[in-house]
Amino acid sequence: MPGASRQFLVGLILLLLAGGAIGWIYGYAERGILVAALLALFWQVRHLLAFVRAIRTGDFSVFRQGDGIWQQIFSAFSYQQGRAGRYKRQYRQLLREIRKSTDAMPDGAVILNEANEIVMCNRAAKTIAGLKPKKDRGQRVDNILRDPELTRLLRSNEFAQEIDIPSPVRDDGWLNCRVVPYGADQKMLFLRDVTDRIRLTRMRRDFVGNASHELRSPLTVISGYLDSMSDDPSVIAEWGQPIAQMRNQAQRMNRIVAELLELSRLESAGPADDTQLVDVAKLLTICRNALYQAGETPEIELEVASDAQLRGNNSEIESLITNLLSNAIRHTPADGRITLRWETSPAGGVLSVADNGEGINAEHLPRLTERFFRVDPGRAREDGGVGLGLAIVKHVLGRHDAKLDIESERGEGSRFICRFPAGRLSVSAPVPLRQPPASP
Ligand code: ADP
């Protein structure tokens, strides 16, 4: 190109000089230069128009030969065009590969923009959720998959959460939805068909519910007879001990059945009503007094730092407090201390039960809310532990959009913290700490 430019400039100067010389011979040197410049301009405009035409038609045969400036421009242009074409082909190939690999995924994947509109979706999203890759592009995904839980998930920034929604294409089908953020304001919605899992969970829940229900009547009869036999003076003395043991075990079975029934009721009910108001501070006092009266307990301190009420189910929250408090009592020595606390902040409400009892080894913490899990099954059986209390607590919290955190150290004590979202509170005004008088 530099050679061609020099050649072009030299040619132009020579032409202008020749024009000037011829003009000078005739006494009009300037006009001679002007005519030469016009000729040069005309030549360039012709080539420019030919080049524009060639770009339009793709026929560059005029520019293929020679080494003038226009041939140089053409070869630079065609080199860049070839490079752009190669990039385009590579990019298309890459897109095809990405599409093929996402289409091979068994789960649905939907790319969403910041307004939750569909940018792209794979084949599985079409099969399991009925999305149409072309027709639904640009539509808001929650206008197509209509479910209030999904709308809430998309609006919230709690991307760690997963929800199950009814399938829009399959009767009795269920989809698991998870949102993963990426790039600038983009999200990927993953959809998985979990119909089999939900069906199995329901079967298990129904089985446990039905079996517990069926066991209730025979157990009531057995307990009734054992109660009358233990009070009956005509029963021979040697039977006293076995009857007492049978009564004990029957009572334990009654408790297991009652807790299993409560669990299966909690599992099958939807989220707890949020129109009822629960006075948490009052409930804490009631539960504490009830347990104080039930027997010898460690000192129970009550710290109420908020008069906010909770939108939810009164008897479920009462069961939650009773479970946590009776656990703390069972695992804290009589000279220990238990603290019940209710406080709120703009983030929500926190109900905690802390003790300075025996504590729990860190390795057991993740399994505490599993049904029938006990750190020491033998001891738990002796002190009346069934292993369902914390499972009930977890379900009650789930139905109130809340979660449970457990902090514990062996030999130091434990703290069970229930965190309720701000949306479940009726007022969130902090009040000075107050200590209701202790009951005997
Ligand atoms: P359980 O009816 O046996 O108390 P839970 O589900 O309520 O069943 O509790 C499960 C296990 O967690 C208990 O067996 C006990 O080992 C442990 N645990 C619960 N609360 C406490 C606590 N406050 N201190 C120490 N261990 C606890």
Coordinates of C-alpha atoms and ligand atoms in Angstrom, one line a residue:
M1 CA 0.0 0.0 0.0
P2 CA 2.7 2.6 0.8
G3 CA 4.2 1.9 -2.8
A4 CA 0.8 2.3 -4.3
S5 CA 0.1 5.6 -2.4
R6 CA 3.5 7.0 -3.6
Q7 CA 2.7 5.9 -7.1
F8 CA -0.7 7.5 -6.9
L9 CA 0.7 10.8 -5.5
V10 CA 3.5 10.9 -8.1
G11 CA 1.0 10.3 -10.9
L12 CA -1.3 13.0 -9.5
I13 CA 1.6 15.6 -9.3
L14 CA 2.8 14.7 -12.8
L15 CA -0.7 15.1 -14.2
L16 CA -1.1 18.5 -12.5
L17 CA 2.4 19.5 -13.8
A18 CA 1.5 18.4 -17.3
G19 CA -1.8 20.3 -17.1
G20 CA 0.1 23.4 -15.8
A21 CA 2.7 23.1 -18.6
I22 CA 0.2 22.7 -21.4
G23 CA -1.8 25.7 -19.9
W24 CA 1.3 27.7 -19.7
I25 CA 2.1 27.1 -23.4
Y26 CA -1.3 28.6 -24.2
G27 CA -0.9 31.4 -21.5
Y28 CA -3.4 29.8 -19.0
A29 CA -1.2 27.8 -16.6
E30 CA -3.9 27.9 -13.7
R31 CA -6.6 26.7 -16.0
G32 CA -4.3 23.9 -17.2
I33 CA -3.8 22.8 -13.6
L34 CA -7.5 23.0 -12.9
V35 CA -8.5 20.9 -15.9
A36 CA -5.8 18.3 -14.8
A37 CA -7.3 18.2 -11.3
L38 CA -10.8 17.8 -12.6
L39 CA -9.6 15.0 -14.8
A40 CA -8.0 13.3 -11.8
L41 CA -11.2 13.8 -9.7
F42 CA -13.3 12.4 -12.5
W43 CA -11.1 9.3 -12.7
Q44 CA -11.3 8.7 -8.9
V45 CA -15.1 9.2 -8.8
R46 CA -15.5 6.6 -11.6
H47 CA -13.4 4.1 -9.7
L48 CA -15.3 4.9 -6.5
L49 CA -18.7 4.3 -8.2
A50 CA -17.3 1.1 -9.8
F51 CA -16.2 0.0 -6.3
V52 CA -19.6 0.7 -4.7
R53 CA -21.2 -1.3 -7.6
A54 CA -18.8 -4.1 -7.1
I55 CA -19.6 -4.2 -3.3
R56 CA -23.3 -4.4 -4.2
T57 CA -23.0 -7.1 -6.9
G58 CA -20.0 -8.9 -5.4
D59 CA -18.3 -8.8 -8.8
F60 CA -14.8 -7.4 -8.2
S61 CA -13.3 -8.6 -11.5
V62 CA -12.5 -4.9 -12.5
F63 CA -10.3 -4.6 -9.5
R64 CA -8.6 -7.9 -9.6
Q65 CA -5.7 -7.0 -11.8
G66 CA -3.0 -4.3 -11.7
D67 CA -1.3 -2.7 -8.8
G68 CA -2.9 0.7 -8.7
I69 CA -4.4 2.2 -5.5
W70 CA -7.9 0.8 -6.2
Q71 CA -6.5 -2.7 -6.7
Q72 CA -4.7 -2.2 -3.3
I73 CA -8.0 -1.0 -1.7
F74 CA -9.8 -4.0 -3.1
S75 CA -7.2 -6.5 -1.8
A76 CA -7.3 -5.0 1.7
F77 CA -11.1 -4.9 1.6
S78 CA -11.4 -8.5 0.4
Y79 CA -8.9 -9.7 3.0
Q80 CA -10.9 -8.0 5.9
Q81 CA -14.1 -9.4 4.4
G82 CA -12.7 -12.9 4.3
R83 CA -11.6 -12.6 7.9
A84 CA -15.0 -11.3 9.0
G85 CA -16.6 -14.2 7.1
R86 CA -14.4 -16.7 8.8
Y87 CA -15.2 -15.2 12.2
K88 CA -18.9 -15.3 11.4
R89 CA -18.7 -18.9 10.3
Q90 CA -16.8 -19.8 13.5
Y91 CA -19.3 -17.9 15.7
R92 CA -22.2 -19.6 13.9
Q93 CA -20.6 -23.0 14.5
L94 CA -20.0 -22.2 18.2
L95 CA -23.7 -21.1 18.5
R96 CA -24.8 -24.4 16.9
E97 CA -22.6 -26.4 19.3
I98 CA -23.9 -24.5 22.3
R99 CA -27.5 -25.0 21.1
K100 CA -26.8 -28.7 20.5
S101 CA -25.3 -29.2 24.0
T102 CA -28.2 -27.3 25.7
D103 CA -30.7 -29.3 23.7
A104 CA -29.0 -32.5 24.9
M105 CA -29.6 -31.5 28.5
P106 CA -32.4 -33.4 30.3
D107 CA -33.4 -30.3 32.2
G108 CA -35.1 -27.3 30.8
A109 CA -32.9 -24.1 30.6
V110 CA -34.4 -20.7 29.8
I111 CA -32.3 -17.6 29.4
L112 CA -34.1 -14.5 30.8
N113 CA -33.3 -10.8 30.6
E114 CA -33.6 -8.4 33.4
A115 CA -37.4 -8.0 32.8
N116 CA -37.7 -11.9 33.0
E117 CA -38.5 -12.1 29.3
I118 CA -37.4 -15.2 27.4
V119 CA -34.2 -14.7 25.4
M120 CA -33.7 -18.3 24.5
C121 CA -34.7 -21.8 25.7
N122 CA -33.6 -25.3 25.0
R123 CA -35.6 -28.3 23.8
A124 CA -36.2 -29.8 27.2
A125 CA -37.9 -26.5 28.3
K126 CA -40.3 -27.1 25.3
T127 CA -41.0 -30.7 26.3
I128 CA -41.4 -30.4 30.0
A129 CA -42.8 -26.9 30.3
G130 CA -44.4 -26.3 26.9
L131 CA -42.3 -23.3 26.0
K132 CA -42.1 -22.4 22.3
P133 CA -38.5 -21.3 21.5
K134 CA -39.5 -18.9 18.7
K135 CA -43.1 -17.9 19.5
D136 CA -42.4 -17.2 23.2
R137 CA -39.2 -15.2 22.7
G138 CA -39.6 -11.8 24.3
Q139 CA -42.6 -12.9 26.4
R140 CA -42.4 -12.7 30.2
V141 CA -41.8 -16.3 31.5
D142 CA -44.2 -15.8 34.4
N143 CA -47.0 -14.9 31.9
I144 CA -46.5 -18.3 30.4
L145 CA -45.7 -20.4 33.4
R146 CA -48.4 -18.9 35.7
D147 CA -47.7 -19.6 39.3
P148 CA -47.5 -17.1 42.2
E149 CA -44.5 -19.0 43.7
L150 CA -42.6 -18.7 40.5
T151 CA -43.4 -15.0 40.2
R152 CA -42.2 -14.5 43.7
L153 CA -39.0 -16.4 43.1
L154 CA -38.2 -14.4 39.9
R155 CA -38.8 -11.1 41.7
S156 CA -36.9 -12.0 44.8
N157 CA -33.1 -12.1 44.8
E158 CA -33.0 -15.3 46.8
F159 CA -31.4 -17.3 44.1
A160 CA -30.4 -20.1 46.5
Q161 CA -34.1 -21.1 46.7
E162 CA -35.8 -23.8 44.7
I163 CA -39.5 -24.3 44.3
D164 CA -41.8 -26.9 43.0
I165 CA -44.7 -25.8 40.8
P166 CA -47.5 -27.8 39.0
S167 CA -46.5 -28.8 35.5
P168 CA -48.3 -26.7 32.8
V169 CA -48.2 -29.7 30.3
R170 CA -48.9 -32.7 32.5
D171 CA -51.8 -33.5 34.8
D172 CA -50.5 -34.3 38.2
G173 CA -46.9 -33.4 37.0
W174 CA -44.5 -31.2 38.9
L175 CA -41.6 -29.0 37.9
N176 CA -38.7 -27.9 40.1
C177 CA -37.6 -24.3 39.3
R178 CA -34.2 -22.8 40.2
V179 CA -32.9 -19.4 39.1
V180 CA -29.2 -18.8 38.6
P181 CA -28.0 -15.2 37.9
Y182 CA -25.2 -14.6 35.4
G183 CA -23.7 -11.7 33.3
A184 CA -25.2 -8.3 33.6
D185 CA -28.8 -8.7 34.8
Q186 CA -29.4 -12.0 33.1
K187 CA -30.7 -15.1 34.7
M188 CA -31.0 -18.7 33.8
L189 CA -34.2 -20.5 34.8
F190 CA -33.6 -24.3 35.2
L191 CA -36.7 -26.5 35.1
R192 CA -36.7 -30.2 36.1
D193 CA -39.5 -32.7 36.0
V194 CA -39.8 -33.9 39.6
T195 CA -43.2 -35.6 39.2
D196 CA -41.8 -39.0 40.4
R197 CA -40.1 -37.5 43.5
I198 CA -43.3 -35.6 44.5
R199 CA -45.4 -38.7 43.9
L200 CA -43.1 -40.8 46.1
T201 CA -43.1 -38.1 48.8
R202 CA -46.8 -38.0 48.8
M203 CA -47.1 -41.8 48.9
R204 CA -44.7 -41.9 51.9
R205 CA -46.6 -39.0 53.6
D206 CA -50.0 -40.6 53.0
F207 CA -48.7 -44.0 54.2
V208 CA -47.3 -42.6 57.4
G209 CA -50.5 -40.5 58.0
N210 CA -52.8 -43.5 57.3
A211 CA -50.7 -45.9 59.4
S212 CA -50.6 -43.5 62.3
H213 CA -54.3 -42.9 62.1
E214 CA -55.0 -46.7 62.0
L215 CA -52.7 -47.2 65.1
R216 CA -54.5 -44.6 67.2
S217 CA -57.7 -46.6 68.0
P218 CA -56.0 -49.9 69.0
L219 CA -53.5 -47.9 71.1
T220 CA -56.3 -46.1 72.9
V221 CA -58.0 -49.4 73.7
I222 CA -54.7 -50.9 75.0
S223 CA -53.9 -47.8 77.0
G224 CA -57.4 -47.8 78.5
Y225 CA -57.1 -51.4 79.6
L226 CA -53.6 -50.9 81.0
D227 CA -54.8 -47.8 83.0
S228 CA -57.7 -49.8 84.5
M229 CA -55.5 -52.8 85.3
S230 CA -52.9 -50.6 87.1
D231 CA -55.7 -49.2 89.3
D232 CA -57.3 -52.6 89.8
P233 CA -56.5 -54.1 93.3
S234 CA -57.6 -57.6 92.1
V235 CA -54.6 -57.8 89.7
I236 CA -51.9 -59.9 91.3
A237 CA -48.9 -58.0 92.7
E238 CA -46.4 -59.7 90.3
W239 CA -48.2 -58.0 87.4
G240 CA -47.6 -54.6 88.8
Q241 CA -44.2 -54.1 87.3
P242 CA -45.0 -55.4 83.8
I243 CA -48.2 -53.4 83.6
A244 CA -46.4 -50.2 84.6
Q245 CA -43.8 -50.9 81.8
M246 CA -46.5 -51.6 79.3
R247 CA -48.3 -48.4 80.2
N248 CA -45.1 -46.5 79.8
Q249 CA -44.5 -47.9 76.4
A250 CA -48.1 -47.4 75.3
Q251 CA -47.8 -43.8 76.4
R252 CA -44.6 -43.5 74.3
M253 CA -46.3 -45.0 71.3
N254 CA -49.2 -42.7 71.7
R255 CA -46.8 -39.8 71.7
I256 CA -45.0 -41.1 68.5
V257 CA -48.4 -41.5 66.8
A258 CA -49.6 -38.1 67.8
E259 CA -46.3 -36.5 66.6
L260 CA -46.4 -38.4 63.3
L261 CA -50.0 -37.3 62.7
E262 CA -49.0 -33.7 63.5
L263 CA -46.1 -34.0 61.0
S264 CA -48.2 -35.4 58.2
R265 CA -50.8 -32.7 58.8
L266 CA -48.1 -30.0 58.6
E267 CA -46.7 -31.6 55.4
S268 CA -50.0 -31.8 53.6
A269 CA -51.2 -28.3 54.5
G270 CA -50.3 -25.3 52.3
P271 CA -48.4 -22.2 53.8
A272 CA -49.7 -21.0 57.1
D273 CA -52.5 -18.4 57.0
D274 CA -51.0 -14.9 57.2
T275 CA -54.1 -13.1 58.2
Q276 CA -54.1 -14.4 61.8
L277 CA -51.9 -12.6 64.3
V278 CA -49.8 -14.5 66.8
D279 CA -48.7 -12.6 69.9
V280 CA -45.3 -14.2 70.2
A281 CA -44.4 -12.6 73.5
K282 CA -47.6 -13.8 75.1
L283 CA -47.1 -17.3 73.7
L284 CA -43.5 -17.5 75.1
T285 CA -44.9 -16.6 78.6
I286 CA -47.7 -19.2 78.3
C287 CA -45.3 -22.0 77.2
R288 CA -42.7 -21.0 79.9
N289 CA -45.3 -21.1 82.6
A290 CA -46.8 -24.4 81.4
L291 CA -43.4 -26.1 81.5
Y292 CA -42.5 -24.5 84.8
Q293 CA -45.6 -26.1 86.3
A294 CA -44.8 -29.5 84.7
G295 CA -41.8 -30.2 86.9
E296 CA -38.4 -29.2 88.0
T297 CA -36.8 -27.1 85.3
P298 CA -33.7 -24.9 85.0
E299 CA -34.2 -21.1 85.3
I300 CA -36.0 -19.8 82.2
E301 CA -35.3 -16.2 81.3
L302 CA -37.6 -14.3 79.0
E303 CA -36.3 -11.4 76.9
V304 CA -38.9 -9.6 74.8
A305 CA -37.4 -6.9 72.7
S306 CA -40.3 -6.3 70.3
D307 CA -44.1 -6.2 70.6
A308 CA -44.4 -7.2 66.9
Q309 CA -46.9 -9.9 66.2
L310 CA -46.5 -12.7 63.7
R311 CA -48.8 -13.4 60.9
G312 CA -49.3 -17.2 61.1
N313 CA -50.9 -20.0 63.0
N314 CA -51.1 -19.7 66.8
S315 CA -51.1 -23.4 67.7
E316 CA -48.3 -24.2 65.3
I317 CA -46.1 -21.5 66.8
E318 CA -47.0 -22.7 70.3
S319 CA -46.0 -26.3 69.3
L320 CA -42.7 -24.9 67.9
I321 CA -41.9 -23.0 71.2
T322 CA -42.9 -26.0 73.3
N323 CA -40.7 -28.4 71.3
L324 CA -37.7 -26.2 71.5
L325 CA -38.2 -25.3 75.2
S326 CA -38.8 -28.9 76.3
N327 CA -35.7 -30.0 74.4
A328 CA -33.7 -27.3 76.2
I329 CA -35.1 -28.4 79.6
R330 CA -34.2 -32.0 78.9
H331 CA -30.7 -31.2 77.9
T332 CA -29.8 -28.6 80.6
P333 CA -29.0 -29.4 84.2
A334 CA -31.4 -28.2 86.9
D335 CA -28.9 -25.4 87.9
G336 CA -28.5 -24.3 84.3
R337 CA -30.2 -21.4 82.5
I338 CA -32.4 -21.2 79.4
T339 CA -33.1 -17.9 77.6
L340 CA -36.2 -17.3 75.4
R341 CA -35.9 -14.2 73.2
W342 CA -38.1 -12.4 70.7
E343 CA -36.7 -9.5 68.7
T344 CA -37.3 -7.8 65.4
S345 CA -35.3 -5.8 63.0
P346 CA -36.0 -4.5 59.4
A347 CA -34.8 -7.9 58.2
G348 CA -37.6 -9.7 60.2
G349 CA -38.3 -11.4 63.5
V350 CA -36.0 -13.7 65.5
L351 CA -37.3 -16.1 68.1
S352 CA -34.5 -18.0 69.9
V353 CA -34.2 -20.6 72.6
A354 CA -30.7 -20.8 74.1
D355 CA -29.4 -23.0 76.9
N356 CA -26.1 -23.6 78.7
G357 CA -26.7 -27.3 78.8
E358 CA -24.8 -30.2 77.3
G359 CA -24.6 -28.9 73.7
I360 CA -24.2 -30.9 70.5
N361 CA -21.2 -32.0 68.6
A362 CA -20.8 -30.1 65.3
E363 CA -21.0 -33.4 63.2
H364 CA -24.6 -34.0 64.4
L365 CA -26.0 -30.5 63.6
P366 CA -26.9 -31.1 59.9
R367 CA -29.0 -34.1 60.8
L368 CA -30.9 -32.8 63.8
T369 CA -34.1 -32.0 62.0
E370 CA -34.4 -35.4 60.4
R371 CA -37.2 -37.6 61.6
F372 CA -36.2 -40.0 64.4
F373 CA -32.7 -38.6 64.5
R374 CA -31.3 -38.5 68.1
V375 CA -27.8 -37.8 69.1
D376 CA -28.0 -40.5 71.8
P377 CA -31.0 -42.8 70.9
G378 CA -30.7 -44.9 74.1
R379 CA -30.8 -41.9 76.4
A380 CA -33.5 -40.1 74.4
R381 CA -35.7 -43.2 74.7
E382 CA -35.3 -43.1 78.5
D383 CA -36.0 -39.4 78.8
G384 CA -39.1 -39.6 76.6
G385 CA -37.5 -38.2 73.4
V386 CA -39.2 -39.4 70.2
G387 CA -36.9 -37.8 67.7
L388 CA -39.7 -35.9 65.9
G389 CA -39.7 -32.6 67.8
L390 CA -37.2 -30.7 65.6
A391 CA -38.7 -32.2 62.4
I392 CA -42.0 -30.6 63.5
V393 CA -40.2 -27.3 64.3
K394 CA -38.7 -27.3 60.8
H395 CA -42.1 -27.9 59.1
V396 CA -43.8 -25.2 61.1
L397 CA -41.0 -22.8 60.2
G398 CA -41.3 -23.8 56.5
R399 CA -45.0 -23.1 56.5
H400 CA -44.2 -19.6 57.9
D401 CA -41.5 -18.8 55.3
A402 CA -39.0 -19.0 58.1
K403 CA -35.8 -20.9 58.7
L404 CA -34.0 -22.5 61.6
D405 CA -30.3 -21.9 62.5
I406 CA -28.7 -24.0 65.1
E407 CA -25.6 -23.0 67.0
S408 CA -24.1 -25.4 69.5
E409 CA -21.0 -26.5 71.2
R410 CA -20.5 -29.7 73.1
G411 CA -20.3 -28.9 76.8
E412 CA -21.2 -25.2 76.3
G413 CA -24.9 -25.2 75.3
S414 CA -27.1 -24.7 72.3
R415 CA -29.1 -21.9 70.6
F416 CA -32.0 -22.6 68.3
I417 CA -32.8 -19.5 66.2
C418 CA -36.0 -19.2 64.2
R419 CA -35.8 -16.4 61.6
F420 CA -39.1 -15.1 60.2
P421 CA -39.1 -12.7 57.2
A422 CA -40.3 -9.1 57.7
G423 CA -43.4 -9.8 55.6
R424 CA -44.7 -12.1 58.4
L425 CA -44.5 -9.3 61.0
S426 CA -47.4 -7.0 61.7
V427 CA -45.4 -4.3 63.5
S428 CA -41.6 -4.0 63.7
A429 CA -41.2 -1.4 66.4
P430 CA -38.4 -2.3 68.8
V431 CA -39.4 -1.9 72.4
P432 CA -37.2 -1.8 75.5
L433 CA -36.4 -5.2 77.0
R434 CA -39.0 -6.4 79.5
Q435 CA -38.8 -9.3 81.9
P436 CA -42.2 -10.7 82.8
P437 CA -42.3 -12.0 86.4
A438 CA -41.1 -15.6 86.8
S439 CA -43.7 -18.1 87.6
P440 CA -43.1 -20.6 90.4
Ligands
ADP1 P1 -36.3 -35.6 70.8 O1 -37.8 -36.0 70.8 O2 -35.4 -36.8 70.9 O3 -35.9 -34.5 71.6 P2 -35.8 -33.8 68.6 O4 -36.1 -33.9 67.2 O5 -36.6 -32.7 69.4 O6 -36.1 -35.2 69.2 O7 -34.3 -33.6 68.8 C1 -33.4 -34.4 68.2 C2 -32.1 -34.6 68.9 O8 -31.4 -33.3 69.0 C3 -32.3 -34.9 70.4 O9 -32.4 -36.3 70.5 C4 -31.1 -34.4 71.0 O10 -30.0 -35.3 70.9 C5 -30.7 -33.2 70.2 N1 -31.2 -31.9 70.8 C6 -32.3 -31.2 70.6 N2 -32.3 -30.1 71.3 C7 -31.2 -30.1 72.1 C8 -30.6 -29.2 73.1 N3 -31.3 -28.0 73.4 N4 -29.4 -29.5 73.6 C9 -28.8 -30.6 73.3 N5 -29.3 -31.5 72.3 C10 -30.4 -31.2 71.8

